[in-house]
Coordinates of C-alpha atoms in Angstrom, one line a residue:
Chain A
X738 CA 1.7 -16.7 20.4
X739 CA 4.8 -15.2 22.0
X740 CA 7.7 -14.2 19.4
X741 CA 10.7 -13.7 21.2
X742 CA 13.1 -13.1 18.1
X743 CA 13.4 -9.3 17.7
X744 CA 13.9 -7.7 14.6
X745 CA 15.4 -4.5 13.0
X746 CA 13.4 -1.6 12.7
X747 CA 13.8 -1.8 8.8
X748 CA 12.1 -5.2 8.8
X749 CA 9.7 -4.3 11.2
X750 CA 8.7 -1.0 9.2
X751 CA 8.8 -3.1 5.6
X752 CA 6.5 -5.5 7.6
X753 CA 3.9 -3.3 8.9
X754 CA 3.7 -1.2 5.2
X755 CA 3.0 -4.2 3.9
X756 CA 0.0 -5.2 6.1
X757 CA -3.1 -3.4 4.4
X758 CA -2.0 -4.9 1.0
X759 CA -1.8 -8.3 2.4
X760 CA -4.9 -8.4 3.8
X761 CA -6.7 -7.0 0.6
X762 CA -4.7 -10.0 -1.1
X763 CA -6.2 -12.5 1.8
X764 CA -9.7 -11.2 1.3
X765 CA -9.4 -11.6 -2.4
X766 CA -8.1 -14.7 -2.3
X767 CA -10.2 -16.4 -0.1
X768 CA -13.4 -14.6 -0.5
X769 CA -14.1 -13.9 2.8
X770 CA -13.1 -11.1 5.3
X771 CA -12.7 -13.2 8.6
X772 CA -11.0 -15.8 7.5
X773 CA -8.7 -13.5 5.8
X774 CA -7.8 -12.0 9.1
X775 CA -7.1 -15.0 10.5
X776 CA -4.9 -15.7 7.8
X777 CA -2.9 -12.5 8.1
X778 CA -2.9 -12.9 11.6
X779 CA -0.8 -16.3 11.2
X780 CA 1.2 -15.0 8.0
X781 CA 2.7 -11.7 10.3
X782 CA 3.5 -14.3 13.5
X783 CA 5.2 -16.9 10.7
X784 CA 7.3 -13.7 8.7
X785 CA 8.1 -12.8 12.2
X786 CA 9.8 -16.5 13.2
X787 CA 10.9 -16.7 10.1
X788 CA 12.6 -13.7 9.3
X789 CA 16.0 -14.7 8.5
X790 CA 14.9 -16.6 5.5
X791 CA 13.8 -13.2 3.6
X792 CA 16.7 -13.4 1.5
X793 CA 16.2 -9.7 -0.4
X794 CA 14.1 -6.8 1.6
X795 CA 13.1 -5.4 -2.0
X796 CA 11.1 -8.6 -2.3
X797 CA 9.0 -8.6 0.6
X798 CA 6.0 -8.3 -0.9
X799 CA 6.5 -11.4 -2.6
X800 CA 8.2 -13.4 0.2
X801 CA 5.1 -12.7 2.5
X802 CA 2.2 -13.4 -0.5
X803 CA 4.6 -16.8 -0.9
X804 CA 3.8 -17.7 3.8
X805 CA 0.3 -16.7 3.1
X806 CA -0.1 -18.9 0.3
X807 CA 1.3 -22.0 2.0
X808 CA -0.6 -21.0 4.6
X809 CA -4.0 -20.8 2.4
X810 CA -3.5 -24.2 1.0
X811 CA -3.2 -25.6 4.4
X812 CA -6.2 -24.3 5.3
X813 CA -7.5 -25.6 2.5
X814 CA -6.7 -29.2 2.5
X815 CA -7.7 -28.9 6.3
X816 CA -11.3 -28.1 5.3
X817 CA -11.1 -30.5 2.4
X818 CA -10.4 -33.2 5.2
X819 CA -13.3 -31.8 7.6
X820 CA -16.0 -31.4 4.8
X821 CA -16.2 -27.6 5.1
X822 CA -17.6 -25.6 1.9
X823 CA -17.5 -22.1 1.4
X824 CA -20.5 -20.2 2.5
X825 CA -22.1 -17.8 -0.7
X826 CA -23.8 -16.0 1.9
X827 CA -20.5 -14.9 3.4
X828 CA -19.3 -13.8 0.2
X829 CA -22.4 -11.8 -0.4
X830 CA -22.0 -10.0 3.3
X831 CA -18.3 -9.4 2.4
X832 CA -19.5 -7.8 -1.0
X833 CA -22.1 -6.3 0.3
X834 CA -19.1 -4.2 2.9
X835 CA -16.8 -3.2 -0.1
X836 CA -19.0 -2.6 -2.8
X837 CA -20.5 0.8 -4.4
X838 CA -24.5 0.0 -4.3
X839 CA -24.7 0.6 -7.8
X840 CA -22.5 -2.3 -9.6
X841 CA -23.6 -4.6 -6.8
X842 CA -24.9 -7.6 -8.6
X843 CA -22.1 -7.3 -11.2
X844 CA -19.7 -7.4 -8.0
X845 CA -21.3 -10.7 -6.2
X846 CA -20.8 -12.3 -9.8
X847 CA -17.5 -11.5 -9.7
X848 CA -16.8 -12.7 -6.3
X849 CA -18.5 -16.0 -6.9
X850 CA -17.2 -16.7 -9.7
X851 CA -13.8 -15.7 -8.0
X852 CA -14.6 -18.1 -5.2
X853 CA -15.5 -21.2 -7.3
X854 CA -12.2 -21.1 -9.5
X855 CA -8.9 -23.1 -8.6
X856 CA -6.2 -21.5 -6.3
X857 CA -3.8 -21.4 -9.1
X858 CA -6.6 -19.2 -11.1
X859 CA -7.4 -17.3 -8.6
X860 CA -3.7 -16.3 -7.4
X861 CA -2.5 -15.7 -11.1
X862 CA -6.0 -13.4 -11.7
X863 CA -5.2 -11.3 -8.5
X864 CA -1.0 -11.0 -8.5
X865 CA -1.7 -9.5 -12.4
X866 CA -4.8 -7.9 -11.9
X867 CA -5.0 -6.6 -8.3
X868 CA -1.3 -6.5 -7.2
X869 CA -0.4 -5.3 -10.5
X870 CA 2.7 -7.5 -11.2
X871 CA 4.2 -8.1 -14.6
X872 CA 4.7 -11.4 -16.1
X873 CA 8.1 -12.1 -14.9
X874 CA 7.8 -10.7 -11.6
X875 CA 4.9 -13.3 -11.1
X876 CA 6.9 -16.0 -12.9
X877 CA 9.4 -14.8 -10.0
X878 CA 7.5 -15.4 -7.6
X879 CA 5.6 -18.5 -7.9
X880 CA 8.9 -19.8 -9.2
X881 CA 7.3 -20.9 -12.8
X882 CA 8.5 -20.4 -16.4
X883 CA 6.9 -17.1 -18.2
X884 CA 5.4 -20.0 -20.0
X885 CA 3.4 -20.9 -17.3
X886 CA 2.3 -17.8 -16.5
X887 CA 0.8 -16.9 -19.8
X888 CA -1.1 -20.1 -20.1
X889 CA -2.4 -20.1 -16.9
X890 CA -3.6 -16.8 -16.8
X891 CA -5.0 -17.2 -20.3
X892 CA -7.0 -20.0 -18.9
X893 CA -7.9 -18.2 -15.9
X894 CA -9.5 -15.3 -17.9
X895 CA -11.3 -17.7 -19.5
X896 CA -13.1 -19.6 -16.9
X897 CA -13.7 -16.4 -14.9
X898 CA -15.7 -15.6 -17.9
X899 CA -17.5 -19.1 -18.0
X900 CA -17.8 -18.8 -14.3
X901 CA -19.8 -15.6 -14.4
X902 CA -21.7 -17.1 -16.7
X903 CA -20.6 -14.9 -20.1
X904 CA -20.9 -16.5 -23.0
X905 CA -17.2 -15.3 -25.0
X906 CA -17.8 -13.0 -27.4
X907 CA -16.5 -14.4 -30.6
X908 CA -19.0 -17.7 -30.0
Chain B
X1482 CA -12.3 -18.7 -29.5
X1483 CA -11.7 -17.2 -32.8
X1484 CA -8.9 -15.3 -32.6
X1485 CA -7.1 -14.2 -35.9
X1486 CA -4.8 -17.7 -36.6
X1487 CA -1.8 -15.6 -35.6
X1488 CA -2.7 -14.4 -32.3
X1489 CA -2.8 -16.9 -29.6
X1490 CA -4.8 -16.8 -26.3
X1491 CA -1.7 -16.2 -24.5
X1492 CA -0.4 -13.3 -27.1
X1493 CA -4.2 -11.1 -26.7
X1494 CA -4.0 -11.5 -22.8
X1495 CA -0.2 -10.4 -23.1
X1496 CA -1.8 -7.4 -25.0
X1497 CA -4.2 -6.6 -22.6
X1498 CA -1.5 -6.5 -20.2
X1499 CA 1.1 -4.3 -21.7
X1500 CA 3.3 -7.4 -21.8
X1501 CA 3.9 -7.9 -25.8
X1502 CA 7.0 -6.0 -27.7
X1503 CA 5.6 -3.1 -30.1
X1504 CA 5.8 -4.6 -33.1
X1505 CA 3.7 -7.6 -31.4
X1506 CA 1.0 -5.1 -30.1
X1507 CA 0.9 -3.0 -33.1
X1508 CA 0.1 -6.3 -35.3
X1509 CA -2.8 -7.3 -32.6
X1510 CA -3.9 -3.6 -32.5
X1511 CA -4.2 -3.6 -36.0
X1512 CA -6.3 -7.0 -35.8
X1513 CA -9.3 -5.2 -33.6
X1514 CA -8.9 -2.4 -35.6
X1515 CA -10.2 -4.5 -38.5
X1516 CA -11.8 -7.3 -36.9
X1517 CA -15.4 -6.5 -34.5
X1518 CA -15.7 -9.8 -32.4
X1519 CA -11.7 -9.3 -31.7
X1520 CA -12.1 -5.7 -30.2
X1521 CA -15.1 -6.9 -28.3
X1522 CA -13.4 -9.7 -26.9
X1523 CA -10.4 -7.6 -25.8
X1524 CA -12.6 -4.9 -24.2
X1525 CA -14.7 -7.7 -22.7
X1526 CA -11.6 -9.1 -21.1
X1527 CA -9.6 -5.4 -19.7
X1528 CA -13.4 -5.0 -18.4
X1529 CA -13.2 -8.2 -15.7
X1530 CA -9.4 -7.2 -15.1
X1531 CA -10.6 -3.5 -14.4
X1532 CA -13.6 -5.5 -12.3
X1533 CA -11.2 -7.3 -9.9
X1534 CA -9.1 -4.2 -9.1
X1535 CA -12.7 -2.3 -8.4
X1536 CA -13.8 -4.2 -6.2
X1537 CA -10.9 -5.9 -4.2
X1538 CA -9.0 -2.2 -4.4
X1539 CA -10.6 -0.3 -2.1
X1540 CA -10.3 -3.1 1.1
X1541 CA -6.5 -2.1 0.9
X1542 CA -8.3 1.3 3.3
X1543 CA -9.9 -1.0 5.5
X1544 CA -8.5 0.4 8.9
X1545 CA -5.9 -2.3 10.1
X1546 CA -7.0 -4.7 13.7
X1547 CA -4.6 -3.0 16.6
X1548 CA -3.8 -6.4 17.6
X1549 CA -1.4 -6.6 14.5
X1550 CA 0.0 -3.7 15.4
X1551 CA 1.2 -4.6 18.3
X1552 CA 2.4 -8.1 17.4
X1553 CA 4.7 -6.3 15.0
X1554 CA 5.4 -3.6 17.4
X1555 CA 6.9 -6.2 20.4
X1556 CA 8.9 -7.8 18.1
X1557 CA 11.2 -4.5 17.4
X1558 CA 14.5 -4.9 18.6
X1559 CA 14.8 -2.6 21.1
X1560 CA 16.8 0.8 20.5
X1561 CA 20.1 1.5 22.9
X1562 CA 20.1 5.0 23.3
X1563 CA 23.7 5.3 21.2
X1564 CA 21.4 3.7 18.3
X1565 CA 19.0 6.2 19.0
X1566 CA 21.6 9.3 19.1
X1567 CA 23.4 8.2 16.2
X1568 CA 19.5 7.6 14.3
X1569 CA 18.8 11.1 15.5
X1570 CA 22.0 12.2 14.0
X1571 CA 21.3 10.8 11.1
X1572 CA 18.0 12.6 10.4
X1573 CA 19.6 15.8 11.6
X1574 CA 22.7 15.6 9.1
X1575 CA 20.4 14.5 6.2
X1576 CA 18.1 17.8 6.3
X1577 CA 20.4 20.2 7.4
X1578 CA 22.7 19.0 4.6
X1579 CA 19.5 18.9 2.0
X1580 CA 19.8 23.0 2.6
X1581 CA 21.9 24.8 0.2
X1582 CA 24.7 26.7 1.9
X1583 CA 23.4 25.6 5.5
X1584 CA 25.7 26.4 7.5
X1585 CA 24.4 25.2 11.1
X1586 CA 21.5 23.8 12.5
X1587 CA 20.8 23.3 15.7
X1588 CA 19.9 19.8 17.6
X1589 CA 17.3 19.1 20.3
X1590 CA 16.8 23.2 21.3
X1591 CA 13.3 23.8 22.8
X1592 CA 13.7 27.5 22.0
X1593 CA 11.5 30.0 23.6
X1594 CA 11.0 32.7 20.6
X1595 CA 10.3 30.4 17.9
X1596 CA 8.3 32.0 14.8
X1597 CA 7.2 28.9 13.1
X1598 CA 6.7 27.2 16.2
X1599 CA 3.8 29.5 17.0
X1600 CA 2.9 30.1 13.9
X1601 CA 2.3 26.4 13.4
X1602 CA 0.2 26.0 17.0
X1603 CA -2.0 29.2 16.6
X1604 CA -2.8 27.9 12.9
X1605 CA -4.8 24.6 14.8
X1606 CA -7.3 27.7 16.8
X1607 CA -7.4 29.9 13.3
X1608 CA -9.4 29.9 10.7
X1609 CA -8.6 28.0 7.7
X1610 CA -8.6 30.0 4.6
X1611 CA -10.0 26.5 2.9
X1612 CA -9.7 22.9 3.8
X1613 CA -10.3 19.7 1.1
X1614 CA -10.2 16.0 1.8
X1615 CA -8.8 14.8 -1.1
X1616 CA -5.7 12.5 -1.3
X1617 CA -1.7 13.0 -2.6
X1618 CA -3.1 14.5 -5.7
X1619 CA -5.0 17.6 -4.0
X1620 CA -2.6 18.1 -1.7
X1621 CA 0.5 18.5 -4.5
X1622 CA -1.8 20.6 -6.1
X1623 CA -2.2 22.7 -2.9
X1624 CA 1.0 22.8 -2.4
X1625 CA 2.0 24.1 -6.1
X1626 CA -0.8 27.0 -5.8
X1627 CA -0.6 27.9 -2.2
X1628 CA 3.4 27.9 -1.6
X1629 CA 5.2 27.8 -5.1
X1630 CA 7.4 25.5 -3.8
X1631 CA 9.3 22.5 -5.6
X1632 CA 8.1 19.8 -2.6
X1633 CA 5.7 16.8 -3.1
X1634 CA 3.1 16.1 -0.5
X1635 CA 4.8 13.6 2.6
X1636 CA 3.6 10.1 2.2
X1637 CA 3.2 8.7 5.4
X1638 CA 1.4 6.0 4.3
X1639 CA 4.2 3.1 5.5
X1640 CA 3.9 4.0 9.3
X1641 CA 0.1 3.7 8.7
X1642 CA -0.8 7.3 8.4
X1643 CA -3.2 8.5 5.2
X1644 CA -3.4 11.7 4.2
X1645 CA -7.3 12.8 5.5
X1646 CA -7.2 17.0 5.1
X1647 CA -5.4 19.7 3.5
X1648 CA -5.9 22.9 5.2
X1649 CA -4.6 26.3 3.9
X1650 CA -3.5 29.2 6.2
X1651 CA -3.6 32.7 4.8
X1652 CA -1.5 35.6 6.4
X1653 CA 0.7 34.1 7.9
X1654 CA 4.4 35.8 8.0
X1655 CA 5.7 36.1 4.3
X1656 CA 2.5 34.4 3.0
X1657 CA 0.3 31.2 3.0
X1658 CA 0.8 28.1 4.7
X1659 CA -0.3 24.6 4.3
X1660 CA -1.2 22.2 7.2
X1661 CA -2.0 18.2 6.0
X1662 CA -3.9 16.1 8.4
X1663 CA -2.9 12.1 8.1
X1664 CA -4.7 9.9 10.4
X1665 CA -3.8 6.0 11.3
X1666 CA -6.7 3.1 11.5
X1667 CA -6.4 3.1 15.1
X1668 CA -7.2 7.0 15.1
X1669 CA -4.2 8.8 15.8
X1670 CA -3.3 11.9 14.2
X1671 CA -0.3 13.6 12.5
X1672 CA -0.4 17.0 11.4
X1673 CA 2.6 18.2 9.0
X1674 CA 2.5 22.5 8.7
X1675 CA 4.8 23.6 5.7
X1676 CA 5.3 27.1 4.6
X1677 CA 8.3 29.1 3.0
X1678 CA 11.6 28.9 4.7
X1679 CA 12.0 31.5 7.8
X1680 CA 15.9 32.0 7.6
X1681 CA 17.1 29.8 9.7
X1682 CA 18.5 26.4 9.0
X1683 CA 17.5 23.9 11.5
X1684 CA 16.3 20.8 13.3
X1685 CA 14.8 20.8 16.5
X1686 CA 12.7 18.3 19.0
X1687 CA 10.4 19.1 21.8
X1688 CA 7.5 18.2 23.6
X1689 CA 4.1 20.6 24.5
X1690 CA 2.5 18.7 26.8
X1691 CA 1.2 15.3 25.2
X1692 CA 2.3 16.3 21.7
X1693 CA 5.3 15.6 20.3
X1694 CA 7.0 18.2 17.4
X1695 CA 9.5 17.9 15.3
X1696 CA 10.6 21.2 13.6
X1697 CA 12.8 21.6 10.9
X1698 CA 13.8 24.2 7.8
X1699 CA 16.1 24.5 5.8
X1700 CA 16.6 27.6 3.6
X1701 CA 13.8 26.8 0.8
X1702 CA 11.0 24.9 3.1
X1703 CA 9.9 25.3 6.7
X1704 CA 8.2 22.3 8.5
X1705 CA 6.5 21.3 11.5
X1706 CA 5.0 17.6 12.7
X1707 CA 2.7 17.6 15.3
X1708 CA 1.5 14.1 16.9
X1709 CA 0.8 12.5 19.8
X1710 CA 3.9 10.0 19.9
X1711 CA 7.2 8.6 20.8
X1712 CA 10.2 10.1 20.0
X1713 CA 11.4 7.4 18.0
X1714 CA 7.9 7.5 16.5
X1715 CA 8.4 11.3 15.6
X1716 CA 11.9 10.6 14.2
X1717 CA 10.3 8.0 11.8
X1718 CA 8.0 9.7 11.0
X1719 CA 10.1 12.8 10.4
X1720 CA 12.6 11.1 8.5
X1721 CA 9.6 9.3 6.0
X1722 CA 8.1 13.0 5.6
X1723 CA 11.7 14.2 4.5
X1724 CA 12.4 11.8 2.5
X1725 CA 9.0 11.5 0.7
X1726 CA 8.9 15.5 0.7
X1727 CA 11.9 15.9 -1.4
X1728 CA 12.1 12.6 -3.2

């Protein structure tokens, strides 16, 4: 893909700090480390065509989660379309890469259990939990009440824990 | 779920998160204090929040594709040299005006008798008096101990470079020194020497043979980057060490 639009060296700095984040997001998010490339790939050639619509440089972070997102979902609905299913093997590989040997079986839970919830779930549980955000900068972000956010990561939490197969404490 | 009636679902994961008002997180607080199956099913949710940044954390060091990179890279608008004077300038003014009672520096001088110049080159043949890996932390701690001096450790970190080593120089003119190594996914290297001002107030650039080094001092601190780079690399990179140095 050829960009010819050329950009200031602030945007181009702000773009390139943000890259290694990003692409922990897109591996998190997608549970699995080549497809997260791919995404990233296609988020820094859309920021780059779409630069002028980053209305405030303080909220980069945000504006580019917010490309790969739409992104995501597209390459969601595509598979949807085409039958594809996520491979647990490739989530065990990726695991396998990142993880210290001796949590390892805790860690694959985690990341199936990641893989099989919704989007929503899965973005609200990584923004607060991985990218460290606070409740309104999330509600910012995904453009939602503070409502939203509370309930839906409350909701989240919970079916992570059913997903890993926990039974809740207090039953 | 049996949460006390008063605290909702929403209300203990805003307590796990910091998010509640004191009042709020004392009354919940005071709850598991009191009630067993509450504390345990607080601790069992912070435990699968700690989780997720555990094991998605560390893929933030994964070293970055080159490809990327360079995308980025092609799509800076180019730099007219008056930009580049003027960005030069810039970075000049800024740390020869960070020096108290500076007086003068002096701009784009390859001098021939330079003290911290060849102080800073013969310390990558000598002997280190000790070297770490270790990140920010060590190296602010090496920095306190080795130099005494009021500066935090450059963080390079948005141009791609992390801190790898932090080497300490002993007997050098007037004391120890303290040379960090930052290295870049794609392998290239960035060494930033600091020791105790030398006098003179100033801010130089030059080039000895493929490496590129940016000198400058003012009247507290005395610093040289060494890299294999651009000039307008070197002046970002310069200008991020600065500013991260005394921010």
């Amino acid at each position: 893909m050829s960009i010819k639009t050329r950009h200031s060296d602030e945007f181009i700095e702000a773009l390139t700090a943000q890259l290694a984040g990003l692409r922990r997001y897109a591996t998190a998010l997608s549970g699995n480390a080549t497809e997260a490339d791919d995404l990233v790939q296609s988020c820094i050639e859309r920021a780059l065509l779409q630069a002028e619509q980053l209305q405030e440089m303080n909220r980069f972070g945000g504006w580019l989660r917010s490309i790969l997102h739409n992104l995501f979902i597209d390459e969601m609905r595509r598979r949807q379309r085409q039958g594809v299913s996520v491979d647990l093997a490739d989530v065990e590989n990726h695991v396998a890469v990142i993880s210290p040997a001796h949590d390892h079986a805790a860690e694959i839970d985690l990341e199936r259990a990641m893989t099989s919830l919704s989007f929503e779930h899965r973005q609200i549980l990584l923004l607060v939990g991985l990218e460290g955000l606070n409740y309104r900068e999330v509600a910012d972000e995904l453009s939602v009440p503070m409502g939203t956010v509370m309930s839906r990561l409350a909701r989240a939490r919970e079916r992570l824990r059913a997903a890993m197969g926990r039974e809740d404490v207090s039953s | 779920m049996t949460n006390p009636s008063f605290i909702s679902d929403e209300d203990l994961h805003a307590y796990i998160d910091g998010e509640l008002d004191s009042a709020r997180a004392d009354l919940i607080s005071a709850a598991a204090a009191r009630d067993n199956v509450l504390a345990a099913r607080i601790a069992s949710y912070r435990a699968d929040k700690e989780r997720i940044a555990r094991v998605y954390g560390p893929l933030v060091h994964k070293p970055l594709p080159t490809a990327w990179l360079n995308t980025i890279e092609r799509a800076r608008r180019p730099r007219t040299p008056l930009m580049q004077r003027r960005g030069l300038l810039a970075i000049a003014a800024s740390a020869a005006l960070a020096a108290v009672g500076a007086t003068s520096y002096r701009y784009f001088a390859a001098p021939n008798a330079d003290a911290i110049l060849d102080e800073a080159l013969a310390a990558q043949t000598n002997a280190t008096l000790s070297t770490s890996v270790g990140g920010p932390e060590v190296a602010e701690q090496t920095l306190a101990s080795t130099l005494e001096l009021p500066v935090k450790a450059p963080d390079l970190s948005r141009l791609g470079y992390k801190l790898a080593r932090v080497n300490v120089y002993a007997n050098v003119v007037n004391g120890n020194a303290v040379k960090l190594d930052y290295t870049s996914a794609d392998n290239r290297t960035v060494g930033v020497y600091i020791r105790k001002s030398l006098g003179d107030v100033r801010f130089d650039m030059l080039k000895r043979g493929p490496t590129r080094i940016c000198v400058w001092q003012d009247d507290v601190v005395g610093t040289v980057i060494m890299g294999d780079m651009s000039a307008g690399e070197m002046l970002r990179v310069a200008s991020l060490a600065y500013s991260s140095m005394s921010g």
